[in-house]
């Protein structure tokens, strides 16, 4: 599924904006539902419509709007493209079902050619549901089960497994696209280095009897070109490599021609770089690199999980301000706009599949099928971004404890998803985030290129005892060294309430958070087997209501409205050298 773009053969109009909204808690409404509210798209319905009673609404809702189909779309395929839904969606056009989205946080399309009339208005209706399901790769609690429970049995309100908010809505832009009948459907780009020269391999899915030509340019000058049936190799002499300090991007233009007729034109940014490991090191373009950065969330006030471009720009600015070079898309694929920014600005990305807290007691065949599908779709969307150096296949599977992690089906399951991911993309590193309660005897480490762990020693255990937490961490790291692979701490940190201070080690103060992070960074950045450390979290973020959370998760070194805590100034001095 290619990114929306305008070329000689493609066009689009954005149909985001204000949509009609109607809740459908009992599943009784249809695409002609009487609308009760308006909702901004991209946007989550929760905070936007909190005063109308939808802050904690989990279930289905209808979102509708009318769009004028441009006259010049005539004679082409007309397709609706949705950047993502929270979590599933069914699409109707002029009352007819046209498509669906079943993979949370990933794009989906609906072909509306048969019902869209160029020069006329078309009514779009989308049934969106933020209900989690037990066989999802982030296992959830069904609404039916939740309604049967006594309130005392529900750990979070609203009901959710993950420790982040179950936002509902259309969270990324919506486009109406005009595409050629015969077109390039997908592109796969890989790069390899040999001395100062590079090979750029380009593979495109398209009409088999058409000729594909490719042209690679840098700063307006063509550096390589070729044509063939669908897979081309372009040789680049004296290649300029993509790296954080010099994120050079080449312009790739693909043209599809049949019988002298131009069928399609697609353009793509390409970065030439390699990523590998050597012992305990991660190598970018053959040179060791230490990953300094954060876990994050797509989360902001009022907009919820929606793409919020001003906030996105701010967040990348905050990471640059403290001197970070990387982040993990915890715990789901982020908007394509974020990856494009990372490409342009040299930010390294660990792209995580939307699998949180897998429960190996209840994983089914359907769970595995869904996990495979999510890996395939995310790799297809993101694999051409040079900023994406690693895939994280799951966050904290087996979170219920050591015994669950040691179940035979857990080992089989993790082996299967690693093997599937590696068969799809061998050009990037594979990891996952091991949860501390499961310990260090994790069969997934056997299949990982990078040993990934989430650890909160001194917070969730040995609370308020920073030195004891560091000592425990060192023991674990020393043991994990035996794998002979790089170790990355994907999460560590402590909550801090903005403005709270103390003269002693007091949890939830800014001072404790700063000292906690600094002490653990001292260990991680000096340990010979550690190749990266990501603080949890860049910013405070919304969670469901729970006795452990004071309105939001406060592990951010910035508040939810992006104000710095003391830890942020410590990191700026440590990572960028500025006081």
Tab-separated table of C-alpha atoms in Angstrom, residues 295 328-332 350-353 355-358 360 371 390-400 405 414 417-418 430-440 442-445 448-456 480 487-492 534 536:
chain	number	residue	atom	x	y	z
A	295	UNK	CA	9.812	5.156	24.391
A	328	UNK	CA	10.783	3.067	19.748
A	329	UNK	CA	7.258	3.305	18.337
A	330	UNK	CA	5.849	1.940	21.560
A	331	UNK	CA	3.551	0.076	21.276
A	332	UNK	CA	2.259	0.228	17.709
A	350	UNK	CA	12.704	0.860	16.330
A	351	UNK	CA	9.338	0.063	14.736
A	352	UNK	CA	7.143	-2.000	17.044
A	353	UNK	CA	4.283	-4.287	16.062
A	355	UNK	CA	1.320	-6.534	20.250
A	356	UNK	CA	1.165	-5.709	23.958
A	357	UNK	CA	1.007	-8.141	26.882
A	358	UNK	CA	0.390	-11.355	24.979
A	360	UNK	CA	0.209	-17.251	26.462
A	371	UNK	CA	0.198	-11.375	14.491
A	390	UNK	CA	14.909	-2.552	13.740
A	391	UNK	CA	11.582	-4.350	14.145
A	392	UNK	CA	10.260	-5.015	17.644
A	393	UNK	CA	7.832	-7.919	17.330
A	394	UNK	CA	6.087	-7.664	20.702
A	395	UNK	CA	6.049	-5.651	23.908
A	396	UNK	CA	6.075	-7.552	27.207
A	397	UNK	CA	4.594	-10.873	26.109
A	398	UNK	CA	4.027	-13.217	29.012
A	399	UNK	CA	3.572	-10.305	31.365
A	400	UNK	CA	1.667	-12.382	33.915
A	405	UNK	CA	6.726	-17.277	29.969
A	414	UNK	CA	7.829	-16.479	19.703
A	417	UNK	CA	6.829	-14.819	14.722
A	418	UNK	CA	10.596	-14.224	14.624
A	430	UNK	CA	14.836	-8.072	15.123
A	431	UNK	CA	14.087	-7.593	18.813
A	432	UNK	CA	11.250	-7.605	21.343
A	433	UNK	CA	10.719	-6.091	24.790
A	434	UNK	CA	11.071	-8.667	27.556
A	435	UNK	CA	9.086	-7.869	30.699
A	436	UNK	CA	10.883	-7.855	34.042
A	437	UNK	CA	8.350	-10.122	35.752
A	438	UNK	CA	9.203	-12.883	33.261
A	439	UNK	CA	12.889	-12.721	34.121
A	440	UNK	CA	15.841	-13.341	31.840
A	442	UNK	CA	13.345	-15.885	27.632
A	443	UNK	CA	13.391	-18.259	24.655
A	444	UNK	CA	12.860	-15.306	22.315
A	445	UNK	CA	16.425	-14.153	23.021
A	448	UNK	CA	16.655	-11.941	18.555
A	449	UNK	CA	19.443	-9.928	16.966
A	450	UNK	CA	19.235	-7.503	19.891
A	451	UNK	CA	18.339	-8.545	23.447
A	452	UNK	CA	15.586	-6.139	24.481
A	453	UNK	CA	14.425	-5.721	28.094
A	454	UNK	CA	12.059	-3.448	30.019
A	455	UNK	CA	13.230	-2.924	33.600
A	456	UNK	CA	12.010	-0.792	36.510
A	480	UNK	CA	22.470	-11.621	29.670
A	487	UNK	CA	21.550	-5.551	24.845
A	488	UNK	CA	19.127	-2.632	24.687
A	489	UNK	CA	17.021	-1.456	27.605
A	490	UNK	CA	13.816	-0.452	25.845
A	491	UNK	CA	12.169	0.870	29.010
A	492	UNK	CA	13.320	2.182	32.369
A	534	UNK	CA	15.520	4.249	26.040
A	536	UNK	CA	10.183	5.521	29.493
